[in-house]
Short mmCIF file of C-alpha atoms (C1' of nucleotides) in Angstrom, two decimals:
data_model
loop_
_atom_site.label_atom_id
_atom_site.label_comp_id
_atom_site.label_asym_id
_atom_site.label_seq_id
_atom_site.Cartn_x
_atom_site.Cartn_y
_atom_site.Cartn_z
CA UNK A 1 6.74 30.36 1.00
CA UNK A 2 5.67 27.84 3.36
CA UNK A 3 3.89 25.08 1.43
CA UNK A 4 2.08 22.41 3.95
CA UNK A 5 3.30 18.90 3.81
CA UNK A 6 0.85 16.64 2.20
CA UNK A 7 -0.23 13.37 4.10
CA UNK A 8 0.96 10.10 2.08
CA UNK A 9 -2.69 8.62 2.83
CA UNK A 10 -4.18 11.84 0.29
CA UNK A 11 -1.24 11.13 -1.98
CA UNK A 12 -1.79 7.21 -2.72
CA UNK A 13 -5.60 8.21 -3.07
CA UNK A 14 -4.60 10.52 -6.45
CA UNK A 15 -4.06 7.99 -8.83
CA UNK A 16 -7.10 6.80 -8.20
CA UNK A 17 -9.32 9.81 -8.70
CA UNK A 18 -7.05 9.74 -11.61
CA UNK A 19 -8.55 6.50 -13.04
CA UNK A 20 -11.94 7.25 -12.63
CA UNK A 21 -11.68 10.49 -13.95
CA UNK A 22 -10.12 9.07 -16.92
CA UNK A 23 -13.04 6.52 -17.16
CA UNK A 24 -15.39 9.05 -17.56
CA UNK A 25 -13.54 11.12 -19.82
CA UNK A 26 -13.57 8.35 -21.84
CA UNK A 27 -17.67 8.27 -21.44
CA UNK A 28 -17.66 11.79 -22.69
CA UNK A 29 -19.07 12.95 -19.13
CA UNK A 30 -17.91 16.82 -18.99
CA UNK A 31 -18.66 17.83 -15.29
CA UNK A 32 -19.24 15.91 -11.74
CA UNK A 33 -20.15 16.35 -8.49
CA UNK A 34 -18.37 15.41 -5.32
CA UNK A 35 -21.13 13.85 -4.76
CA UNK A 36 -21.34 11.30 -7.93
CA UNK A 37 -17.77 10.86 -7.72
CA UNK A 38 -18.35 9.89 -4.30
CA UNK A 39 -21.47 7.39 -5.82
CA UNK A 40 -18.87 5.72 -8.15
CA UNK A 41 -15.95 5.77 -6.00
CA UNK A 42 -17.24 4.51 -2.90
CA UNK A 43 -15.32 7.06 -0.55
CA UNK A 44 -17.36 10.10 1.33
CA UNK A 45 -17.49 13.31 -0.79
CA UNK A 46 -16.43 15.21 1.96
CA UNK A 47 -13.23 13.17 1.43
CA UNK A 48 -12.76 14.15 -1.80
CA UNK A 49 -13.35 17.83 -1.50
CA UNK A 50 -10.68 17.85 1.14
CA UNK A 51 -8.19 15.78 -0.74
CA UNK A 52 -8.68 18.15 -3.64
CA UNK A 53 -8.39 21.39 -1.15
CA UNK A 54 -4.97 20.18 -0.29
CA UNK A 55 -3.98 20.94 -4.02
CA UNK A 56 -6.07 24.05 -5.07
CA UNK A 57 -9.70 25.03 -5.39
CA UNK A 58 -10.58 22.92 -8.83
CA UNK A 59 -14.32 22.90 -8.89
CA UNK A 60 -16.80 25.87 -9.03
CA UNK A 61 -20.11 25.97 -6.84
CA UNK A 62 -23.62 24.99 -7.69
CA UNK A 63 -21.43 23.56 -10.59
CA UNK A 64 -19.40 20.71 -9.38
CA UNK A 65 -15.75 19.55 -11.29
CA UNK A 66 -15.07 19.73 -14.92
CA UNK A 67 -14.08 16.07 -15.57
CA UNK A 68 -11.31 17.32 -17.73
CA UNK A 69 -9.91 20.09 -16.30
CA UNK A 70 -9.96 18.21 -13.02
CA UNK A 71 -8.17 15.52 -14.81
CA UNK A 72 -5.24 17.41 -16.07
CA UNK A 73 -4.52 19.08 -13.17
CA UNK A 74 -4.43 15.81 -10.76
CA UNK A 75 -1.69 14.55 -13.53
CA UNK A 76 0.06 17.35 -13.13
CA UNK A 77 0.07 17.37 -9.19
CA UNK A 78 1.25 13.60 -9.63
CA UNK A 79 4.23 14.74 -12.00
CA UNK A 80 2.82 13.00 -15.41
CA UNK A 81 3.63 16.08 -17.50
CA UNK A 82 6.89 15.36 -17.05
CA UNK A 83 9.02 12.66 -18.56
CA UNK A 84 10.89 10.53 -16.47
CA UNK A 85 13.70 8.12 -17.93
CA UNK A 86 14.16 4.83 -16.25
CA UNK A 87 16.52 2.30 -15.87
CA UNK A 88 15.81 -1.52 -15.06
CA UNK A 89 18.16 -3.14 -12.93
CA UNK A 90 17.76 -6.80 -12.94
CA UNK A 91 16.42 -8.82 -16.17
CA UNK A 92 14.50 -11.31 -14.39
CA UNK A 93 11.21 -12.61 -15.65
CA UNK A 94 9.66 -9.16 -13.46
CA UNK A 95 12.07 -6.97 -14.96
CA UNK A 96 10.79 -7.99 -18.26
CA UNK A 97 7.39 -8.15 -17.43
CA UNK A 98 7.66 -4.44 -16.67
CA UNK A 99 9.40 -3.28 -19.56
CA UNK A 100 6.45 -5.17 -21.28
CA UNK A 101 4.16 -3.10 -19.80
CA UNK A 102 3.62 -0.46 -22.54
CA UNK A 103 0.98 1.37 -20.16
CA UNK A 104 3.87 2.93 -18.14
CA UNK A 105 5.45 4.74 -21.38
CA UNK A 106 1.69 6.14 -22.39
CA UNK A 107 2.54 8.29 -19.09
CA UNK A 108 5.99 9.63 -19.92
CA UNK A 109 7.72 6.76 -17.76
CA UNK A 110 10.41 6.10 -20.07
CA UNK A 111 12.58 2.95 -20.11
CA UNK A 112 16.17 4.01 -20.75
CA UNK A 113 18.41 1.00 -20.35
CA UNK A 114 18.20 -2.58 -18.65
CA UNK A 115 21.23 -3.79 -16.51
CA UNK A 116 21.91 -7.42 -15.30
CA UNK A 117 24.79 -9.26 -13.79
CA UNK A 118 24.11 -12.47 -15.97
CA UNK A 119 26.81 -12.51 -18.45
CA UNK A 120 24.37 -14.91 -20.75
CA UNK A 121 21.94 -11.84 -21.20
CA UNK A 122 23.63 -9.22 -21.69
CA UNK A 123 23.94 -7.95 -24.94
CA UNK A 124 20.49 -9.48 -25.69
CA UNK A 125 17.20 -7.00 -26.12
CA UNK A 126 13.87 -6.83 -24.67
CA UNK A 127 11.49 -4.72 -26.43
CA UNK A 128 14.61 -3.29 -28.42
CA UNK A 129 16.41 -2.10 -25.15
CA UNK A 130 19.60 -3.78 -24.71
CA UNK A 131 20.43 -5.32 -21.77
CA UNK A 132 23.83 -4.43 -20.59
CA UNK A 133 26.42 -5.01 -17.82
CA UNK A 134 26.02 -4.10 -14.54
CA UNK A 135 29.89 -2.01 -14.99
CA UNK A 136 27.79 0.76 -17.50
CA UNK A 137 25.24 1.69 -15.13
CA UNK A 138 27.39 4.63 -13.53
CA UNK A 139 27.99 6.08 -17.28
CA UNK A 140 24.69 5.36 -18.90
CA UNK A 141 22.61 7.27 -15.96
CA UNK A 142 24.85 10.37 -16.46
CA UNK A 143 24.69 10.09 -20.32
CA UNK A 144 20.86 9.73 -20.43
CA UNK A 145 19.79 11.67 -17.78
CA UNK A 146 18.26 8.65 -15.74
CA UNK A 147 16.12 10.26 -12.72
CA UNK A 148 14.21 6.37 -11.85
CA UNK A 149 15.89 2.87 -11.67
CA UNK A 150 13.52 0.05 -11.43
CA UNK A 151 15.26 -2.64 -8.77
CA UNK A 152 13.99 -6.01 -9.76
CA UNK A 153 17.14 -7.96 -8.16
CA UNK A 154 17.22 -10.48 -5.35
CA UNK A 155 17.39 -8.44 -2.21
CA UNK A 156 21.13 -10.30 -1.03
CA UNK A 157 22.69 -7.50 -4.11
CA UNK A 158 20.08 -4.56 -3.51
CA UNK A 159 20.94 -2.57 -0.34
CA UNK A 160 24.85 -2.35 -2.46
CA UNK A 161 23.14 -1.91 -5.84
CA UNK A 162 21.11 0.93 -4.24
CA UNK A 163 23.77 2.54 -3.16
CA UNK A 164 25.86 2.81 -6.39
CA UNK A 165 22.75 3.87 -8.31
CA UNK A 166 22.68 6.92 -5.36
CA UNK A 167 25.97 7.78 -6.24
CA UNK A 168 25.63 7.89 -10.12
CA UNK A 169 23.21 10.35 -9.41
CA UNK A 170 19.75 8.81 -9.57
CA UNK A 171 16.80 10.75 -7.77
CA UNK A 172 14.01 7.80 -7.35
CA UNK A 173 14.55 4.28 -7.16
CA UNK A 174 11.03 1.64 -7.46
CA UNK A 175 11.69 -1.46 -5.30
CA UNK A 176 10.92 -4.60 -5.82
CA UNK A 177 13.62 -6.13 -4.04
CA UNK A 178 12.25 -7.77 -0.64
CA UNK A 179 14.66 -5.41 1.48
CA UNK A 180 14.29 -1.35 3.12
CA UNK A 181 17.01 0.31 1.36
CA UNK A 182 18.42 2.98 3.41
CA UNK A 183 18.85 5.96 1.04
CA UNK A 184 19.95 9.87 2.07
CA UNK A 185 16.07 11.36 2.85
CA UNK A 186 16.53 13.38 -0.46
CA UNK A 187 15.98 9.98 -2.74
CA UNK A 188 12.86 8.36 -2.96
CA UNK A 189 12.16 5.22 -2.82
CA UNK A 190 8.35 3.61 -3.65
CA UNK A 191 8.32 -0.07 -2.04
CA UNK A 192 6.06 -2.52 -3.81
CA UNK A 193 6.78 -5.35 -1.23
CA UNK A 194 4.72 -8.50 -3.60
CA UNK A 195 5.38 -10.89 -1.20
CA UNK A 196 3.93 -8.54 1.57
CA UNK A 197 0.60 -8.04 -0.33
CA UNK A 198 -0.11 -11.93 -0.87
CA UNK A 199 0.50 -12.71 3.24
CA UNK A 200 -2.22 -9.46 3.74
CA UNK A 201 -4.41 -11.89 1.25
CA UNK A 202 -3.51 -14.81 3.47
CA UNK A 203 -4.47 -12.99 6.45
CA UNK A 204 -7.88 -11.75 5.51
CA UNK A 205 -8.63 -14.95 3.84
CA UNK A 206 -7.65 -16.56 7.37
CA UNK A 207 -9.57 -14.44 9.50
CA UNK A 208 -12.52 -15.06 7.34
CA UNK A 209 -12.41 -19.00 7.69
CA UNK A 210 -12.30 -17.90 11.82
CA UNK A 211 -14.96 -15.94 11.76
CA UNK A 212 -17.28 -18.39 9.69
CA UNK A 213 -16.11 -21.47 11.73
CA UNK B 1 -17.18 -14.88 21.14
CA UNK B 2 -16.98 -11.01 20.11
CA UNK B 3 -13.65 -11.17 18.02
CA UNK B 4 -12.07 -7.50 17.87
CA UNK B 5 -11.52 -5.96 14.36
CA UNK B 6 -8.16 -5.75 13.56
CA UNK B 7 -7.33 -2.91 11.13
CA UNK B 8 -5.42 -3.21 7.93
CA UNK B 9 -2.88 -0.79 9.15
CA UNK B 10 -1.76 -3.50 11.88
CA UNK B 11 -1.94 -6.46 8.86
CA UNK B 12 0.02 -3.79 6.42
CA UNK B 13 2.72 -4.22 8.95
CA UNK B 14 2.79 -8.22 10.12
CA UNK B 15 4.61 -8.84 6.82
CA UNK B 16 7.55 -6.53 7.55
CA UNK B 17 7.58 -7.63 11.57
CA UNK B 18 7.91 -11.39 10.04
CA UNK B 19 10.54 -10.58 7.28
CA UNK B 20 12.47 -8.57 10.30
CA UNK B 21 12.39 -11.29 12.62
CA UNK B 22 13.38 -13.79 10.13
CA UNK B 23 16.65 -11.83 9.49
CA UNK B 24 17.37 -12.14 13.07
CA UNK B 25 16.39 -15.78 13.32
CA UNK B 26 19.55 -16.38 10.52
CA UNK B 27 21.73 -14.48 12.48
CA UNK B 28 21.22 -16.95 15.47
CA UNK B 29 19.88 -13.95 17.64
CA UNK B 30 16.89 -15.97 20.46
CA UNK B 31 15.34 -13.02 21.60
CA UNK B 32 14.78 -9.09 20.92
CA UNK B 33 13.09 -6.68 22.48
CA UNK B 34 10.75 -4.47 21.46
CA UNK B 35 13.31 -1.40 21.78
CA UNK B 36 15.69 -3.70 19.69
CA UNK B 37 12.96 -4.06 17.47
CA UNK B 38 12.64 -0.60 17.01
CA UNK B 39 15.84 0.65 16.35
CA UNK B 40 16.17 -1.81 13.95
CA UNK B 41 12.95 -1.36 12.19
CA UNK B 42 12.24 2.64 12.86
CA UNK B 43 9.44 2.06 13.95
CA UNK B 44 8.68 2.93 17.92
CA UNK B 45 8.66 0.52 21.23
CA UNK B 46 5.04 0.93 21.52
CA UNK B 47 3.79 0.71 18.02
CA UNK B 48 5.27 -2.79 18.19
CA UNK B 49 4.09 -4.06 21.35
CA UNK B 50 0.38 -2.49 20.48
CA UNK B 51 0.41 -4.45 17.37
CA UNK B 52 1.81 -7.77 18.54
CA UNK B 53 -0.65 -7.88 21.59
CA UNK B 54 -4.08 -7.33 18.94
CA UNK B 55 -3.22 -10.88 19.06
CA UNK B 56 -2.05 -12.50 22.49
CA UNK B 57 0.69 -11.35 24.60
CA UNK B 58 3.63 -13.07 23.00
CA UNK B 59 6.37 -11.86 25.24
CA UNK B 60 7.71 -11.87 28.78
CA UNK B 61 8.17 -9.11 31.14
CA UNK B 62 11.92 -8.25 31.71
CA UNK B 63 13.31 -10.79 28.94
CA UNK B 64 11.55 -9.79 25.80
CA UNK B 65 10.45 -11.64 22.66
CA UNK B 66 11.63 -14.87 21.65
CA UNK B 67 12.60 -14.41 17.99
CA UNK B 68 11.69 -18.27 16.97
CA UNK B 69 8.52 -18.08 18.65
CA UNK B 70 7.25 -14.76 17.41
CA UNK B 71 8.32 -15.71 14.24
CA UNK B 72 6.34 -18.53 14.30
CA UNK B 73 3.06 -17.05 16.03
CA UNK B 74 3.18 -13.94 13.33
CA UNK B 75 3.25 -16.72 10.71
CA UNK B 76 0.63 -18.49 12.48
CA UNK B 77 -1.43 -15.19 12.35
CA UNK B 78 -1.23 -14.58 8.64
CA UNK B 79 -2.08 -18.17 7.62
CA UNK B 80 1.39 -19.35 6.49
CA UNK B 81 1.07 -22.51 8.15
CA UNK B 82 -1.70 -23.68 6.00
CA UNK B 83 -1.64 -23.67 2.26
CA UNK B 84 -3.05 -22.23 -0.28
CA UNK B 85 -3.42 -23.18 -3.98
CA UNK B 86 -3.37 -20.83 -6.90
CA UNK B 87 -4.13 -20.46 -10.13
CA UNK B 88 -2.66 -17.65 -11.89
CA UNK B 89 -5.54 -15.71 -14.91
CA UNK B 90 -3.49 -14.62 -17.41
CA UNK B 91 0.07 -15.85 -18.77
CA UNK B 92 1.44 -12.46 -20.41
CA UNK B 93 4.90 -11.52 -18.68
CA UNK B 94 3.79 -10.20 -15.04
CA UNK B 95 2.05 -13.47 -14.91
CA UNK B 96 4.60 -15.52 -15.74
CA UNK B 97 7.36 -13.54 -13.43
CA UNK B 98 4.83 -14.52 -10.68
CA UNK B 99 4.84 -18.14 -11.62
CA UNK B 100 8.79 -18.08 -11.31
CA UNK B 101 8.98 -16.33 -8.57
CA UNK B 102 10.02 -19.51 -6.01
CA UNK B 103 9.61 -17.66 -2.82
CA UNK B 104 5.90 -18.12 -3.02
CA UNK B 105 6.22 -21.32 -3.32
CA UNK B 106 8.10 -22.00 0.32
CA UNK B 107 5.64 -19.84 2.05
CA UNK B 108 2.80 -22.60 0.48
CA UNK B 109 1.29 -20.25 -1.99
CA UNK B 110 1.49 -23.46 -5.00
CA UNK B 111 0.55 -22.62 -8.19
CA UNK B 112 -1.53 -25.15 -9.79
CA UNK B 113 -2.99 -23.80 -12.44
CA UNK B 114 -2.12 -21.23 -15.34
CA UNK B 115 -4.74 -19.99 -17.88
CA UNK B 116 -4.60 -17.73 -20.77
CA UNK B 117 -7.12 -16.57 -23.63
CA UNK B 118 -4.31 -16.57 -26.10
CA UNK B 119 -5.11 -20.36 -28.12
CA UNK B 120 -0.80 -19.43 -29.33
CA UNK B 121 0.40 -20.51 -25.60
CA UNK B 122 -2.28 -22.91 -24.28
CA UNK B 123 -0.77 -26.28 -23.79
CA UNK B 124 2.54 -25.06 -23.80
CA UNK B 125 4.33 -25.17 -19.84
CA UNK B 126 5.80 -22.86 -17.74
CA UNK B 127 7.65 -24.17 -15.10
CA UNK B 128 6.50 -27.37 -15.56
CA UNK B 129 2.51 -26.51 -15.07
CA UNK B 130 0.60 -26.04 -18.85
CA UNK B 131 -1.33 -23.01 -19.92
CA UNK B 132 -4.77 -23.73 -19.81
CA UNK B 133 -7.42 -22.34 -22.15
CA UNK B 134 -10.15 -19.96 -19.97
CA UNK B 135 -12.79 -22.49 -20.58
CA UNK B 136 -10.85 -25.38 -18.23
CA UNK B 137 -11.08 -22.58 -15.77
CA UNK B 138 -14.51 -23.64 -13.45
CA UNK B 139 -13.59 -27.35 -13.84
CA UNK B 140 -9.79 -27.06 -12.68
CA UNK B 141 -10.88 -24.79 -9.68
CA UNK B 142 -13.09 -27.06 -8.05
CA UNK B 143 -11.43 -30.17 -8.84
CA UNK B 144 -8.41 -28.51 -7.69
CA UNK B 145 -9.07 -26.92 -4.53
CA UNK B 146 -8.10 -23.94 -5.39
CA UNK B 147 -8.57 -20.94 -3.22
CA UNK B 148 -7.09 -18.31 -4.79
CA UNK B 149 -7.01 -16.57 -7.91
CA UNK B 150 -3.80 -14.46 -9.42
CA UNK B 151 -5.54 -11.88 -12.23
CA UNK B 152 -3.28 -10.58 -14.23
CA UNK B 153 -4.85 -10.05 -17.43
CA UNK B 154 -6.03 -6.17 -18.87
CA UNK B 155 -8.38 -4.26 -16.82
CA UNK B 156 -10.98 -4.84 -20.41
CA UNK B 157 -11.84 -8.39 -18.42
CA UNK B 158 -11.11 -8.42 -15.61
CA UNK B 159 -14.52 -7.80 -14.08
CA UNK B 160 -16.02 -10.12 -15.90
CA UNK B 161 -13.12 -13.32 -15.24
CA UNK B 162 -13.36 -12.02 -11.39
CA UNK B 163 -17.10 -12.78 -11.76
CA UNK B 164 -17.14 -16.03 -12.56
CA UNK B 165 -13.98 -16.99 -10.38
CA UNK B 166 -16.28 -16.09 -7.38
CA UNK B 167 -18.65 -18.15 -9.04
CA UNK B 168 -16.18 -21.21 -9.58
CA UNK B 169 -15.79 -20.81 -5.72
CA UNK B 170 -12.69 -18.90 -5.43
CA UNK B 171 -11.61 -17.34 -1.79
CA UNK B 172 -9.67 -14.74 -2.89
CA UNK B 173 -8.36 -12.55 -5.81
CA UNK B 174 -4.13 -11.19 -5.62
CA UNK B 175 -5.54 -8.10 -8.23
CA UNK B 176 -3.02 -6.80 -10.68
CA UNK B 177 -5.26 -5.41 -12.98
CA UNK B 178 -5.88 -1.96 -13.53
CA UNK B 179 -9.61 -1.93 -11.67
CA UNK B 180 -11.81 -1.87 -8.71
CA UNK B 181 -13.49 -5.17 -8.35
CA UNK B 182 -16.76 -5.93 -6.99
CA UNK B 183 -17.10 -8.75 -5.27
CA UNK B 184 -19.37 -10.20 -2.62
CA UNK B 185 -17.82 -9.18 0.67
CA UNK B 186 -16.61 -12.96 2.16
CA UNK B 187 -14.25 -12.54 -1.37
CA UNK B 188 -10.97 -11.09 -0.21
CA UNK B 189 -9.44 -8.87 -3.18
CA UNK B 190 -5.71 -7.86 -2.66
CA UNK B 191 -4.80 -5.15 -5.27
CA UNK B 192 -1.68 -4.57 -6.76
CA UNK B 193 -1.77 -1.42 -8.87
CA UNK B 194 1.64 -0.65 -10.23
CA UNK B 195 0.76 2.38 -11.79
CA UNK B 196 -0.51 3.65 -9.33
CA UNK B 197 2.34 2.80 -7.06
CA UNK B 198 4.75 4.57 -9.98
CA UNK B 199 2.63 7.74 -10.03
CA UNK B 200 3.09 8.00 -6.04
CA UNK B 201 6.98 7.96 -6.71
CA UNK B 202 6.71 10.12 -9.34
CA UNK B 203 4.89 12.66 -7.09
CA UNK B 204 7.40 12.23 -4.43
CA UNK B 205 10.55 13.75 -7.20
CA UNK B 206 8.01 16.41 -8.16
CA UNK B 207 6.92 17.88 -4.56
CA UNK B 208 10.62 17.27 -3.71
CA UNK B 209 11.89 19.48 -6.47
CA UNK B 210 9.29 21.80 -5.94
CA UNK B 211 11.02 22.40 -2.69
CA UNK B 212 14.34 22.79 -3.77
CA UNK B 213 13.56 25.21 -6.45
"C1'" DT C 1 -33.13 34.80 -8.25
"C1'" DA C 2 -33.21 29.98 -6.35
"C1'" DG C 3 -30.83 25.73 -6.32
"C1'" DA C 4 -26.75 23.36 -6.23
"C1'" DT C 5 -22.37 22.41 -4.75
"C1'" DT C 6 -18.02 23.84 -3.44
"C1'" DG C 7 -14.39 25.27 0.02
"C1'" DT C 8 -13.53 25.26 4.71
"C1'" DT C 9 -14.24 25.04 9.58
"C1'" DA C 10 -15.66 22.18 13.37
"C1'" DA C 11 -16.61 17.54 15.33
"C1'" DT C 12 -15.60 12.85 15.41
"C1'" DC C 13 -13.17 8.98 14.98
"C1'" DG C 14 -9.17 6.06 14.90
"C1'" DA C 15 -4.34 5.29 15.13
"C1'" DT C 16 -0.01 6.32 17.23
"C1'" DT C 17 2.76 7.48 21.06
"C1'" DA C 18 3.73 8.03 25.94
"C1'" DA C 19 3.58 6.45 30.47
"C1'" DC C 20 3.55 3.24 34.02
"C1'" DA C 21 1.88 -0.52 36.88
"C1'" DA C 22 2.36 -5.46 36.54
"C1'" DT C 23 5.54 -9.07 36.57
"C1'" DC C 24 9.11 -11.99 34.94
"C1'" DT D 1 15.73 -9.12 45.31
"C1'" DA D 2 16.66 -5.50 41.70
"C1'" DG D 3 16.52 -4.59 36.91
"C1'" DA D 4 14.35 -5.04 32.71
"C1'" DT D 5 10.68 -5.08 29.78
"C1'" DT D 6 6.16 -6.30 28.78
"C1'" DG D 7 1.01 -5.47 28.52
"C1'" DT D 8 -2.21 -1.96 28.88
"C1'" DT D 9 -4.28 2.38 29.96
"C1'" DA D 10 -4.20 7.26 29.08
"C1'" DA D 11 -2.80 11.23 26.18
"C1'" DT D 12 -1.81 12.95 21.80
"C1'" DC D 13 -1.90 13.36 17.21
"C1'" DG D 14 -3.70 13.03 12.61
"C1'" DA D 15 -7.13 11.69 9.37
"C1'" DT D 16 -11.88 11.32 8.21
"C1'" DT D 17 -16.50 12.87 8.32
"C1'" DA D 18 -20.11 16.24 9.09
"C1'" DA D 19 -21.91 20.67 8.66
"C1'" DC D 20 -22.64 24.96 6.68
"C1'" DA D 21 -21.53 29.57 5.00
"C1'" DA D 22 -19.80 31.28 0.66
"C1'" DT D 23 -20.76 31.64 -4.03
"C1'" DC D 24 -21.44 30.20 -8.65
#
DNA sequence: TAGATTGTTAATCGATTAACAATC
DNA sequence: TAGATTGTTAATCGATTAACAATC
């Protein structure tokens, strides 16, 4: 069965009818419109009947979404019913910062194992995970099932690191490191490019001074 | 004079044209064209050359690009040359990986400031600049010249704290917390949502083993 | 039933790609 | 000059918005 390829643009735009409809779960609101949605969201409702229609037929007419319901099934479209178990590799200050983050483990995003190359950490714990050598990796994701490694390492290491974490088997990798990795089209890899986003700042903030002189 | 809109899918890609280009300029290589470019980057001829000339028409006919210069004018174009100083809203981990993250540093992004609600780390340092209590906040941003703000504290405040940072005088917000912020629209707001960038991957593995059974 | 609102098709808009004349 | 490659216009493709029939 032929299932239709779905456009990255509708797929970055879940999460966020993911937070909203979280926000007014938490409000106690039961049903909403395209339309309200639309109100609070500030996108078109025809957008967000579309996006939906890409997934299923969730609402009801004359009736509009159950908040829930609608909820529940976006999570599951975006995989959150699942657990995944991560790895960190690198135990840099943003390594730690996101093994910190308790938010991610609320939504089944597990963290596994830390790995760094700095002899002077290793054996050390953040948030009771151990960090250990970068020699383990290949064992500990077969042993523990690891589907996601987290690359927080300077990008002169990550194209080789990438690779090796391929070969142990991984499915998804998260980078952070300022570099494309070239991975078989079967892995994924989710770019969050920091550096990237603060120039984009930069430039807006830039064209702004031009326009006002 | 009637300046064209440029649209943020052209900016989204600056970033990765400069970082590119860079690469090239350390491996001694003068000039590239925008075929070169292209296989390269995987990204086509044309989509290059559209982008670049948004701006002016940086190359020659029959030679090319030269990789110094377009370096230079890219950088130009996102305001690189000029900098900017920073104050980062919240110490907690992600904060602090930002502060010791040097590379932001050499593109003039200078952190001047750090503030945190927490009275435990105020006056302590972090690389060298102290953690200021919230109230210092209006004060150290106009005395400072500071431009933009870093906000990485929970989504709870965050609306609020972006409030009165427009009201201190701030240019522009680098958003890691978890909301949409309103701000008057000669604010620039750059968000960072990590979560949401995790749940993306995480619905990449999931449509992808959907496929293969 | 009448009113509301979806699901879906059609129209529009914008972004990407192709093509080629201009020109170095 | 001849060859190469840009800058730019035209064609295509995809994404967003509008409209409305289906239906709860």
């Amino acid at each position: 069965m032929e299932e239709k390829e779905i456009s990255q643009a509708v797929i970055s735009r879940l999460p966020r009818y993911l937070r909203f409809l979280g926000e007014l779960q938490d409000e106690g609101v039961e049903r909403v419109s395209s339309q309200e949605l639309s109100d609070i969201m500030r996108v078109t409702a025809s957008q967000i009947r579309q996006d939906l229609n890409n997934f299923g037929g969730f609402g009801q007419q004359g009736y509009g979404y159950n908040v829930g319901y609608l909820y529940g099934e976006i999570a599951k479209i975006l995989g959150l019913h699942k657990e995944h178990n991560l790895i960190i590799v690198g135990a840099g200050h943003l390594g730690q910062a996101l093994v910190n983050y308790m938010n991610f483990e609320r939504r089944g995003f597990l963290f596994r194992g830390i790995f760094d190359i700095d002899r002077r950490i290793q054996g050390t714990q953040i948030r009771g995970i151990t960090v250990r050598p970068m020699e383990e990796m290949g064992q500990f994701v077969r042993e523990n099932d690891i589907d996601i490694a987290v690359l927080t390492i300077p990008k002169s290491g990550a194209a080789k690191t990438a690779e090796q974490l391929v070969s142990y088997g991984i499915k998804g990798i998260w980078n952070f490191a300022h570099v494309d990795l070239h991975v078989p089209e079967d892995i994924k890899v989710e770019n969050v490019h920091l550096s990237d986003s603060l120039m984009k700042l930069s430039y807006n903030l830039a064209s702004c001074d031009k326009k006002n002189g």
